[in-house]
Amino acid sequence: EELPNEDNQAEVEIIEAPVAPETATEADDRGPNPRYLLEGIVVRGNHKTRAAMILKVLGLKSGDVVTAADRRVSAARSRLLALGYFLDVRLSMDKGRSRGSAILVVEVEERGTVIINGLYLGTSEATSMWGGLDVAETNLLGHGVLLSGGLVRSTTPKVPGSRAGEAYRLGIAVPLFDLDGPWITANLLYAHGSEFFRAFGDTQDVNPSDHVAANTRRLGARGGLGVLLSRTTKFYAEGRVERLGANLPDVRSRDLGLGRAERIDFSIAEGESHLASVLLSLEVDTRDDPFLPRAGNRLLFSLESGMGAAFADYSFSKGVLAYSHHLPIGKRRHSFALHAFGGLIHGNAPYFDRFFVADLNQLLPPRALGQNFSTLPSFNLFENAINEHRFGDYAGRVMLEYGVALWRGRGFFYRADLFTGVGLFALTQAHDLRLRSSSVYEALPIDVTADFGVRLD
C-alpha cells in the first residue's frame, strides 16, 4: 500500500508478506538476541527518491528473519548512505501483528543532490579571464538518473596565434534495473582552444610572447557500462571516439640560445585526425562519506588503450593508480588523509591525455574541461629540471592532508571542513629516462605541492 504521512509530502511504502505459522514460530523473540520475521517494510522521509528504489538498494525484504544485531541491517544503512542522496538513514523495528514478527522502519533524511563538479574562475599572465561551471543532478526525478553538464569560456590569450578557449560537456548515467545494479553512461564533448608551448626564453619566464599556440578543436563522444561487484567495489568499461582538428604554429622549434634549438613536441597531429580508445577501471571505496570522508580507503585503477588503426591516429596505453587513506582523530572532528597517485603512458597520446604539471601541482591553475589558460611553470623549489616538463609520460604524487570540521548543520551548507595539505610530485618523459645525459635526480625532477582552503558540502 502507498499511504501519505502526516505532512502529506513524503512517500511511505509498506510491503507486507503473509506470515506462515511455522515460520513465525522459528522467529523467536525470546533470549538475549531475539529474532524477528519481517512482516513488512516502511519507508519514511523520502520526498524526492522513490520508495521502490530505496527498497531495491536495501537488500532486505518481507519474509526475511533478522536480529537486532544483524549485519545485514548495518550493511543496508551503509548502502543507502553510499548513494549520496541522504544525510542520514535510521533503521528501527516496530511490533508486528503476531508474536515473533516485526515491521522494519527505514527513515531517510534527504540531502540536496545537485553536485558542483567544477567551479572555474581565474586570471593569468597569458589569459585575462576565464570562467565556467560543471554541475550534476545525481537523482533526477527520484529515479537515480545522473544528468550533468559543464561549460568554460575564456578571453583571447596573449600568446601569439592563440584563440579564445571554449568547452562544453553533457553527460548522463542511467541505472538499468535499480540503483545498485548495472548502469550505462553517455557523454558528449566539444572544445576549441589553444595549448601553449615555449619557443623562447628561460623556463622560469611566464611571458606569453615567449610561447607559441597550437589551436585544437575536439568533438567527441563516450559511452560505457558500470557494474557494482559488491557494496564497495565498482567496475566500469568505456569506449571513446573523437574527431580532432589542429592548427600548428609556424615556429616549431625552441630556441635554446648559443645557436642551439630543439623540435617542439606538440603531441597532436596537424590537420584532421581521429582518436579512439577503450577504458577499463576498478574502484574499491570503503570511505564513510562520499563528500567529506573521515575514515576508510579509496583505491582506483584505470587502464586506457588508444587503438591506432585505419580509423584512428593515436596508439597509446595509459595506466593510473590512485589511493586515499582517511584516519579519524578523537571524535572524528579532526582527521588525517594520505593521497597517492601514479601513472604512466606508453605511445603517442595527444597532449590533452598526457599528464600535465598543473594537474599535479595544486599551486598552479588546473585545466578546465581539458583547456589550459596559463603559462605558469612549477615553482622548482629543488632547482632541478621540473620546468622542462609541462607534459609527461610518467607522473607521481604523494600528499598528506589534515582536516578539521568547522560546522555541521542542516542549512544550505550541511557541513564545512578546513583543510591543509602538502606533498611532493614528479613528472618526466620516457626519452629523458632512456637517453639521459645527467643524473637520475635531474632526469626524474620533483617539486613541492600544497593546498589550503575550505570544503563545503
CSV table of C-alpha atoms in Angstrom, one decimal:
chain,number,residue,atom,x,y,z
A,1,GLU,CA,0.0,0.0,0.0
A,2,GLU,CA,1.1,3.6,-0.5
A,3,LEU,CA,-0.1,5.9,2.2
A,4,PRO,CA,0.6,9.6,2.9
A,5,ASN,CA,2.4,10.5,6.1
A,6,GLU,CA,1.3,13.3,8.5
A,7,ASP,CA,2.6,16.2,6.4
A,8,ASN,CA,1.3,14.6,3.2
A,9,GLN,CA,4.6,15.1,1.5
A,10,ALA,CA,6.8,12.1,1.8
A,11,GLU,CA,6.1,8.8,0.1
A,12,VAL,CA,5.6,5.9,2.5
A,13,GLU,CA,5.5,2.3,1.2
A,14,ILE,CA,4.6,-0.7,3.2
A,15,ILE,CA,5.2,-4.1,1.8
A,16,GLU,CA,3.6,-6.9,3.7
A,17,ALA,CA,4.3,-10.6,3.5
A,18,PRO,CA,2.0,-13.4,4.8
A,19,VAL,CA,3.3,-14.9,7.9
A,20,ALA,CA,3.1,-18.7,8.0
A,21,PRO,CA,2.6,-20.2,11.4
A,22,GLU,CA,5.6,-22.4,11.3
A,23,THR,CA,7.9,-19.6,10.1
A,24,ALA,CA,6.7,-17.2,12.8
A,25,THR,CA,7.4,-19.9,15.4
A,26,GLU,CA,11.0,-20.0,14.1
A,27,ALA,CA,11.4,-16.3,14.6
A,28,ASP,CA,11.6,-16.5,18.4
A,29,ASP,CA,11.6,-13.1,20.2
A,30,ARG,CA,12.9,-14.5,23.4
A,31,GLY,CA,16.6,-14.6,24.6
A,32,PRO,CA,19.4,-12.1,24.6
A,33,ASN,CA,19.4,-11.7,20.8
A,34,PRO,CA,15.8,-12.2,19.6
A,35,ARG,CA,15.0,-13.0,16.0
A,36,TYR,CA,12.1,-11.4,14.1
A,37,LEU,CA,10.3,-12.2,10.9
A,38,LEU,CA,9.9,-9.1,8.8
A,39,GLU,CA,6.2,-8.7,8.3
A,40,GLY,CA,6.7,-5.5,6.3
A,41,ILE,CA,9.0,-2.6,5.4
A,42,VAL,CA,8.0,1.1,5.8
A,43,VAL,CA,10.0,3.9,4.1
A,44,ARG,CA,9.6,7.4,5.6
A,45,GLY,CA,11.1,10.8,4.8
A,46,ASN,CA,11.6,10.4,1.1
A,47,HIS,CA,10.3,13.5,-0.6
A,48,LYS,CA,12.3,13.0,-3.9
A,49,THR,CA,13.6,9.5,-4.0
A,50,ARG,CA,11.1,6.8,-4.9
A,51,ALA,CA,10.4,4.3,-2.2
A,52,ALA,CA,10.7,1.4,-4.7
A,53,MET,CA,14.3,2.5,-5.5
A,54,ILE,CA,15.2,2.6,-1.8
A,55,LEU,CA,13.7,-0.9,-1.2
A,56,LYS,CA,15.8,-2.4,-4.0
A,57,VAL,CA,19.0,-1.0,-2.6
A,58,LEU,CA,18.1,-2.0,1.0
A,59,GLY,CA,18.9,-5.7,0.4
A,60,LEU,CA,16.2,-6.8,2.9
A,61,LYS,CA,12.7,-7.9,2.1
A,62,SER,CA,9.5,-9.0,3.7
A,63,GLY,CA,9.8,-12.6,4.9
A,64,ASP,CA,13.5,-12.3,6.0
A,65,VAL,CA,14.4,-13.3,9.5
A,66,VAL,CA,16.7,-10.7,11.2
A,67,THR,CA,18.1,-10.0,14.7
A,68,ALA,CA,18.7,-6.6,16.3
A,69,ALA,CA,22.4,-7.0,15.7
A,70,ASP,CA,22.1,-8.4,12.2
A,71,ARG,CA,24.9,-7.3,9.9
A,72,ARG,CA,22.6,-7.1,7.0
A,73,VAL,CA,20.8,-4.1,8.8
A,74,SER,CA,24.1,-2.1,9.2
A,75,ALA,CA,25.1,-3.0,5.6
A,76,ALA,CA,21.7,-1.8,4.3
A,77,ARG,CA,22.3,1.5,6.0
A,78,SER,CA,25.8,1.8,4.5
A,79,ARG,CA,24.5,1.0,1.1
A,80,LEU,CA,21.8,3.8,1.3
A,81,LEU,CA,24.3,6.4,2.6
A,82,ALA,CA,26.8,5.5,-0.1
A,83,LEU,CA,24.3,6.6,-2.7
A,84,GLY,CA,24.9,10.2,-1.7
A,85,TYR,CA,21.2,11.0,-1.6
A,86,PHE,CA,20.7,11.1,2.2
A,87,LEU,CA,22.2,13.0,5.1
A,88,ASP,CA,21.2,10.2,7.5
A,89,VAL,CA,19.5,6.8,7.4
A,90,ARG,CA,17.9,5.3,10.5
A,91,LEU,CA,16.5,1.8,10.7
A,92,SER,CA,14.3,0.6,13.5
A,93,MET,CA,11.7,-2.1,14.4
A,94,ASP,CA,8.0,-1.8,15.1
A,95,LYS,CA,5.9,-4.6,16.5
A,96,GLY,CA,4.2,-6.8,14.0
A,97,ARG,CA,0.7,-8.2,14.2
A,98,SER,CA,1.8,-11.6,15.6
A,99,ARG,CA,4.3,-12.9,18.0
A,100,GLY,CA,7.8,-13.1,16.6
A,101,SER,CA,7.1,-10.7,13.7
A,102,ALA,CA,8.2,-7.0,13.2
A,103,ILE,CA,8.0,-4.2,10.7
A,104,LEU,CA,11.3,-2.7,9.6
A,105,VAL,CA,11.1,1.2,9.5
A,106,VAL,CA,13.5,3.0,7.2
A,107,GLU,CA,13.7,6.7,7.9
A,108,VAL,CA,15.8,8.7,5.5
A,109,GLU,CA,16.8,12.4,5.7
A,110,GLU,CA,17.3,13.6,2.1
A,111,ARG,CA,20.0,16.0,1.1
A,112,GLY,CA,20.5,18.1,-2.0
A,113,THR,CA,21.6,16.1,-5.0
A,114,VAL,CA,23.0,18.9,-7.1
A,115,ILE,CA,26.8,18.5,-7.2
A,116,ILE,CA,29.3,21.1,-8.3
A,117,ASN,CA,32.0,19.1,-10.1
A,118,GLY,CA,34.0,22.1,-11.0
A,119,LEU,CA,33.9,25.9,-10.5
A,120,TYR,CA,36.2,27.7,-12.9
A,121,LEU,CA,37.3,31.2,-12.4
A,122,GLY,CA,40.7,32.6,-12.9
A,123,THR,CA,43.2,35.1,-14.5
A,124,SER,CA,46.8,34.7,-15.5
A,125,GLU,CA,49.6,36.4,-17.3
A,126,ALA,CA,48.6,34.6,-20.5
A,127,THR,CA,44.8,34.9,-20.2
A,128,SER,CA,43.0,37.9,-18.7
A,129,MET,CA,39.9,35.9,-17.6
A,130,TRP,CA,38.3,32.5,-17.8
A,131,GLY,CA,35.2,31.1,-16.1
A,132,GLY,CA,32.8,28.3,-16.2
A,133,LEU,CA,30.8,25.7,-14.2
A,134,ASP,CA,30.4,21.9,-14.2
A,135,VAL,CA,27.3,20.6,-12.3
A,136,ALA,CA,25.4,17.4,-11.9
A,137,GLU,CA,21.9,16.3,-10.7
A,138,THR,CA,22.6,12.9,-9.2
A,139,ASN,CA,19.0,11.8,-8.6
A,140,LEU,CA,16.9,13.2,-11.4
A,141,LEU,CA,13.1,12.9,-10.7
A,142,GLY,CA,13.9,10.4,-7.9
A,143,HIS,CA,14.9,7.6,-10.3
A,144,GLY,CA,18.7,7.6,-9.6
A,145,VAL,CA,19.4,9.1,-13.1
A,146,LEU,CA,22.5,11.4,-13.2
A,147,LEU,CA,22.4,14.3,-15.6
A,148,SER,CA,25.5,16.6,-15.8
A,149,GLY,CA,26.8,19.4,-17.9
A,150,GLY,CA,29.7,21.8,-17.9
A,151,LEU,CA,31.0,24.8,-19.8
A,152,VAL,CA,34.0,27.1,-19.7
A,153,ARG,CA,35.0,30.1,-21.8
A,154,SER,CA,37.9,32.5,-21.8
A,155,THR,CA,39.1,35.7,-23.3
A,156,THR,CA,41.7,35.5,-26.1
A,157,PRO,CA,45.1,34.7,-24.6
A,158,LYS,CA,48.0,36.9,-25.2
A,159,VAL,CA,50.1,34.1,-26.7
A,160,PRO,CA,50.8,34.8,-30.4
A,161,GLY,CA,48.4,32.9,-32.7
A,162,SER,CA,46.1,31.7,-29.9
A,163,ARG,CA,42.3,31.9,-29.8
A,164,ALA,CA,39.7,32.3,-27.1
A,165,GLY,CA,39.0,29.0,-25.4
A,166,GLU,CA,35.6,27.3,-25.0
A,167,ALA,CA,34.5,23.8,-24.0
A,168,TYR,CA,31.0,22.2,-23.4
A,169,ARG,CA,30.2,18.9,-21.9
A,170,LEU,CA,26.9,17.0,-21.5
A,171,GLY,CA,26.6,13.6,-19.7
A,172,ILE,CA,24.0,11.2,-18.4
A,173,ALA,CA,24.1,7.9,-16.4
A,174,VAL,CA,21.1,5.7,-16.1
A,175,PRO,CA,20.6,2.6,-13.9
A,176,LEU,CA,19.4,-0.3,-16.0
A,177,PHE,CA,17.3,-2.0,-13.2
A,178,ASP,CA,17.9,-0.5,-9.8
A,179,LEU,CA,20.3,1.9,-8.0
A,180,ASP,CA,22.9,-0.8,-7.2
A,181,GLY,CA,22.6,-2.6,-10.5
A,182,PRO,CA,24.4,-2.0,-13.8
A,183,TRP,CA,24.3,1.4,-15.2
A,184,ILE,CA,25.0,2.9,-18.6
A,185,THR,CA,26.7,6.3,-19.3
A,186,ALA,CA,27.0,8.6,-22.3
A,187,ASN,CA,29.0,11.9,-22.7
A,188,LEU,CA,29.4,14.4,-25.4
A,189,LEU,CA,32.2,17.0,-25.6
A,190,TYR,CA,33.0,19.9,-27.8
A,191,ALA,CA,36.1,22.0,-27.2
A,192,HIS,CA,38.1,24.6,-29.2
A,193,GLY,CA,41.1,26.3,-27.7
A,194,SER,CA,44.8,26.7,-27.5
A,195,GLU,CA,47.7,25.0,-25.8
A,196,PHE,CA,50.9,26.9,-25.1
A,197,PHE,CA,54.4,25.7,-25.9
A,198,ARG,CA,57.6,27.5,-25.0
A,199,ALA,CA,59.6,28.7,-28.0
A,200,PHE,CA,61.9,31.3,-26.5
A,201,GLY,CA,63.3,32.5,-23.1
A,202,ASP,CA,64.1,30.9,-19.8
A,203,THR,CA,61.9,28.2,-18.3
A,204,GLN,CA,61.1,30.5,-15.3
A,205,ASP,CA,59.7,33.2,-17.5
A,206,VAL,CA,55.9,33.3,-17.9
A,207,ASN,CA,55.9,36.0,-20.7
A,208,PRO,CA,53.2,34.9,-23.1
A,209,SER,CA,55.2,36.2,-26.1
A,210,ASP,CA,57.9,33.6,-25.4
A,211,HIS,CA,55.3,30.9,-26.3
A,212,VAL,CA,53.5,29.7,-29.4
A,213,ALA,CA,50.0,28.2,-29.6
A,214,ALA,CA,48.6,25.0,-31.0
A,215,ASN,CA,44.9,25.5,-31.7
A,216,THR,CA,42.9,22.4,-31.4
A,217,ARG,CA,39.2,21.6,-32.0
A,218,ARG,CA,37.7,18.4,-30.3
A,219,LEU,CA,34.4,16.8,-31.0
A,220,GLY,CA,33.9,13.5,-29.1
A,221,ALA,CA,31.5,11.0,-27.5
A,222,ARG,CA,31.9,8.5,-24.8
A,223,GLY,CA,29.7,5.5,-23.8
A,224,GLY,CA,30.2,3.0,-21.0
A,225,LEU,CA,28.7,0.3,-18.8
A,226,GLY,CA,29.3,0.1,-15.0
A,227,VAL,CA,28.7,-2.8,-12.6
A,228,LEU,CA,28.6,-2.9,-8.8
A,229,LEU,CA,30.6,-6.0,-8.0
A,230,SER,CA,30.0,-5.6,-4.2
A,231,ARG,CA,28.9,-2.9,-1.7
A,232,THR,CA,32.3,-1.3,-2.1
A,233,THR,CA,33.6,-2.4,-5.5
A,234,LYS,CA,32.7,-1.0,-8.9
A,235,PHE,CA,33.9,-2.0,-12.4
A,236,TYR,CA,33.5,0.3,-15.4
A,237,ALA,CA,34.2,-0.1,-19.1
A,238,GLU,CA,34.0,2.8,-21.6
A,239,GLY,CA,34.6,3.5,-25.3
A,240,ARG,CA,35.6,6.9,-26.7
A,241,VAL,CA,35.8,8.4,-30.2
A,242,GLU,CA,36.9,11.9,-31.1
A,243,ARG,CA,37.5,13.9,-34.2
A,244,LEU,CA,40.3,16.4,-33.9
A,245,GLY,CA,41.4,19.4,-35.9
A,246,ALA,CA,44.8,21.0,-35.1
A,247,ASN,CA,46.5,24.1,-36.5
A,248,LEU,CA,50.1,24.2,-35.5
A,249,PRO,CA,52.2,27.4,-35.4
A,250,ASP,CA,54.9,28.4,-38.0
A,251,VAL,CA,57.5,28.3,-35.2
A,252,ARG,CA,58.1,24.6,-34.5
A,253,SER,CA,61.5,24.6,-32.7
A,254,ARG,CA,62.6,26.1,-29.4
A,255,ASP,CA,65.5,28.5,-29.3
A,256,LEU,CA,67.9,27.3,-26.6
A,257,GLY,CA,70.4,30.1,-27.1
A,258,LEU,CA,74.0,30.0,-28.4
A,259,GLY,CA,72.8,28.8,-31.8
A,260,ARG,CA,71.1,25.7,-30.4
A,261,ALA,CA,67.5,24.6,-31.0
A,262,GLU,CA,65.2,21.6,-30.4
A,263,ARG,CA,62.0,20.5,-32.0
A,264,ILE,CA,58.8,21.3,-30.1
A,265,ASP,CA,56.7,18.2,-29.3
A,266,PHE,CA,53.2,19.4,-29.8
A,267,SER,CA,51.7,15.8,-29.2
A,268,ILE,CA,49.0,16.4,-31.7
A,269,ALA,CA,48.7,15.6,-35.4
A,270,GLU,CA,48.4,18.6,-37.7
A,271,GLY,CA,45.1,18.9,-39.6
A,272,GLU,CA,42.3,16.4,-39.2
A,273,SER,CA,42.9,13.3,-37.1
A,274,HIS,CA,40.8,10.7,-35.2
A,275,LEU,CA,41.1,9.3,-31.7
A,276,ALA,CA,39.6,6.0,-30.4
A,277,SER,CA,40.2,4.3,-27.1
A,278,VAL,CA,38.8,1.8,-24.5
A,279,LEU,CA,39.0,2.5,-20.8
A,280,LEU,CA,38.6,-0.1,-18.0
A,281,SER,CA,38.5,1.0,-14.4
A,282,LEU,CA,38.1,-0.7,-11.0
A,283,GLU,CA,37.2,1.2,-7.8
A,284,VAL,CA,37.2,0.0,-4.2
A,285,ASP,CA,35.7,2.6,-1.9
A,286,THR,CA,35.2,1.9,1.9
A,287,ARG,CA,35.0,5.6,3.0
A,288,ASP,CA,32.4,6.6,5.5
A,289,ASP,CA,31.2,9.5,3.4
A,290,PRO,CA,31.5,10.3,-0.4
A,291,PHE,CA,31.9,14.1,0.2
A,292,LEU,CA,33.8,14.8,3.4
A,293,PRO,CA,35.2,11.4,4.5
A,294,ARG,CA,36.7,10.8,7.9
A,295,ALA,CA,37.6,7.1,7.8
A,296,GLY,CA,38.1,4.4,5.2
A,297,ASN,CA,40.0,4.0,1.9
A,298,ARG,CA,39.5,4.5,-1.8
A,299,LEU,CA,41.5,2.7,-4.5
A,300,LEU,CA,41.1,3.5,-8.2
A,301,PHE,CA,42.9,1.7,-11.0
A,302,SER,CA,42.3,2.5,-14.6
A,303,LEU,CA,43.8,1.3,-17.9
A,304,GLU,CA,43.1,3.1,-21.2
A,305,SER,CA,44.2,1.9,-24.6
A,306,GLY,CA,44.2,4.1,-27.7
A,307,MET,CA,43.6,2.0,-30.8
A,308,GLY,CA,45.8,3.1,-33.6
A,309,ALA,CA,44.3,1.6,-36.7
A,310,ALA,CA,42.8,2.7,-40.1
A,311,PHE,CA,40.2,4.8,-38.3
A,312,ALA,CA,42.5,6.3,-35.6
A,313,ASP,CA,45.8,8.1,-35.5
A,314,TYR,CA,46.9,7.6,-31.9
A,315,SER,CA,48.2,4.4,-30.4
A,316,PHE,CA,48.9,4.5,-26.7
A,317,SER,CA,48.4,2.9,-23.3
A,318,LYS,CA,47.7,4.8,-20.1
A,319,GLY,CA,47.6,3.4,-16.6
A,320,VAL,CA,46.6,5.2,-13.5
A,321,LEU,CA,46.6,4.1,-9.8
A,322,ALA,CA,45.2,6.4,-7.1
A,323,TYR,CA,44.9,5.6,-3.4
A,324,SER,CA,43.5,7.6,-0.4
A,325,HIS,CA,43.5,6.6,3.3
A,326,HIS,CA,41.5,8.6,5.8
A,327,LEU,CA,42.2,8.3,9.5
A,328,PRO,CA,39.9,10.0,12.1
A,329,ILE,CA,41.2,11.5,15.3
A,330,GLY,CA,39.2,11.6,18.5
A,331,LYS,CA,35.5,12.0,17.9
A,332,ARG,CA,36.1,12.5,14.1
A,333,ARG,CA,36.2,16.3,14.3
A,334,HIS,CA,39.8,16.0,13.1
A,335,SER,CA,41.3,13.7,10.5
A,336,PHE,CA,44.4,12.9,8.5
A,337,ALA,CA,44.4,11.7,4.9
A,338,LEU,CA,47.2,10.2,2.8
A,339,HIS,CA,46.7,10.6,-1.0
A,340,ALA,CA,49.0,8.8,-3.5
A,341,PHE,CA,48.9,8.9,-7.3
A,342,GLY,CA,50.9,7.2,-10.0
A,343,GLY,CA,50.6,7.0,-13.7
A,344,LEU,CA,52.4,6.0,-16.9
A,345,ILE,CA,51.8,6.4,-20.6
A,346,HIS,CA,53.3,4.4,-23.5
A,347,GLY,CA,52.9,5.5,-27.1
A,348,ASN,CA,51.7,8.7,-28.8
A,349,ALA,CA,48.9,10.0,-26.6
A,350,PRO,CA,47.6,13.5,-27.6
A,351,TYR,CA,48.7,16.3,-25.3
A,352,PHE,CA,45.3,16.6,-23.5
A,353,ASP,CA,45.5,13.0,-22.4
A,354,ARG,CA,49.1,13.3,-21.2
A,355,PHE,CA,50.0,14.1,-17.6
A,356,PHE,CA,50.1,17.9,-17.1
A,357,VAL,CA,52.2,19.8,-14.5
A,358,ALA,CA,49.2,21.9,-13.3
A,359,ASP,CA,47.1,18.8,-12.7
A,360,LEU,CA,49.8,17.5,-10.3
A,361,ASN,CA,50.9,20.8,-8.6
A,362,GLN,CA,47.9,22.3,-6.9
A,363,LEU,CA,49.6,25.6,-6.6
A,364,LEU,CA,49.0,26.1,-10.3
A,365,PRO,CA,45.7,26.6,-12.1
A,366,PRO,CA,44.5,23.2,-13.3
A,367,ARG,CA,42.9,22.5,-16.7
A,368,ALA,CA,39.2,23.2,-17.0
A,369,LEU,CA,37.4,20.7,-19.2
A,370,GLY,CA,40.7,19.9,-20.8
A,371,GLN,CA,41.5,23.6,-21.5
A,372,ASN,CA,44.7,25.3,-20.2
A,373,PHE,CA,44.8,29.0,-19.8
A,374,SER,CA,48.2,29.6,-18.1
A,375,THR,CA,51.9,29.6,-19.0
A,376,LEU,CA,53.0,29.5,-15.3
A,377,PRO,CA,55.7,26.8,-14.6
A,378,SER,CA,56.2,24.9,-11.4
A,379,PHE,CA,58.0,26.8,-8.6
A,380,ASN,CA,61.0,24.5,-8.7
A,381,LEU,CA,62.0,24.7,-5.1
A,382,PHE,CA,64.6,21.9,-5.5
A,383,GLU,CA,66.2,23.6,-8.5
A,384,ASN,CA,66.1,20.7,-10.9
A,385,ALA,CA,64.6,20.2,-14.4
A,386,ILE,CA,60.9,20.2,-13.4
A,387,ASN,CA,60.3,23.4,-15.5
A,388,GLU,CA,61.3,21.5,-18.6
A,389,HIS,CA,58.4,19.1,-18.2
A,390,ARG,CA,54.9,20.6,-18.7
A,391,PHE,CA,53.7,17.3,-20.1
A,392,GLY,CA,55.0,13.9,-19.2
A,393,ASP,CA,54.7,10.2,-19.7
A,394,TYR,CA,55.4,9.3,-16.1
A,395,ALA,CA,53.9,11.1,-13.1
A,396,GLY,CA,53.5,10.5,-9.4
A,397,ARG,CA,52.4,12.5,-6.3
A,398,VAL,CA,52.1,11.9,-2.5
A,399,MET,CA,50.2,14.3,-0.3
A,400,LEU,CA,49.5,14.4,3.4
A,401,GLU,CA,46.4,16.3,4.4
A,402,TYR,CA,44.9,17.5,7.7
A,403,GLY,CA,41.3,18.5,8.1
A,404,VAL,CA,39.1,19.9,10.9
A,405,ALA,CA,35.3,20.2,11.0
A,406,LEU,CA,34.1,23.8,11.1
A,407,TRP,CA,30.4,23.1,11.5
A,408,ARG,CA,27.7,20.5,11.0
A,409,GLY,CA,24.2,21.6,10.4
A,410,ARG,CA,21.0,21.4,8.3
A,411,GLY,CA,21.1,24.7,6.4
A,412,PHE,CA,22.1,25.3,2.8
A,413,PHE,CA,25.6,24.2,3.8
A,414,TYR,CA,25.3,20.9,5.6
A,415,ARG,CA,29.0,20.8,6.6
A,416,ALA,CA,32.3,22.6,6.2
A,417,ASP,CA,35.9,21.4,6.7
A,418,LEU,CA,39.0,23.5,6.9
A,419,PHE,CA,41.9,21.6,5.3
A,420,THR,CA,45.6,22.0,4.5
A,421,GLY,CA,47.9,19.6,2.7
A,422,VAL,CA,51.5,19.3,1.5
A,423,GLY,CA,53.2,16.8,-0.7
A,424,LEU,CA,55.7,16.0,-3.5
A,425,PHE,CA,55.2,15.3,-7.1
A,426,ALA,CA,57.3,14.1,-10.0
A,427,LEU,CA,56.9,14.4,-13.8
A,428,THR,CA,59.1,13.3,-16.6
A,429,GLN,CA,59.1,11.9,-20.1
A,430,ALA,CA,60.2,8.5,-21.5
A,431,HIS,CA,63.1,9.7,-23.6
A,432,ASP,CA,64.6,11.6,-20.7
A,433,LEU,CA,64.9,8.4,-18.8
A,434,ARG,CA,66.2,6.3,-21.7
A,435,LEU,CA,68.7,8.9,-23.1
A,436,ARG,CA,69.5,10.9,-20.1
A,437,SER,CA,72.9,12.7,-20.0
A,438,SER,CA,72.5,13.8,-16.4
A,439,SER,CA,71.9,12.3,-13.0
A,440,VAL,CA,68.7,10.4,-12.1
A,441,TYR,CA,67.8,13.4,-9.9
A,442,GLU,CA,67.8,15.7,-13.0
A,443,ALA,CA,66.0,13.1,-15.2
A,444,LEU,CA,63.3,12.5,-12.6
A,445,PRO,CA,62.6,16.0,-11.3
A,446,ILE,CA,60.4,16.6,-8.3
A,447,ASP,CA,58.8,19.7,-6.7
A,448,VAL,CA,56.6,20.6,-3.7
A,449,THR,CA,52.8,20.9,-4.0
A,450,ALA,CA,50.4,22.3,-1.3
A,451,ASP,CA,46.8,23.2,-0.8
A,452,PHE,CA,44.7,25.1,1.7
A,453,GLY,CA,41.1,26.0,1.9
A,454,VAL,CA,37.5,25.2,2.9
A,455,ARG,CA,35.4,22.4,1.6
A,456,LEU,CA,31.7,22.9,1.6
A,457,ASP,CA,29.0,20.2,1.5
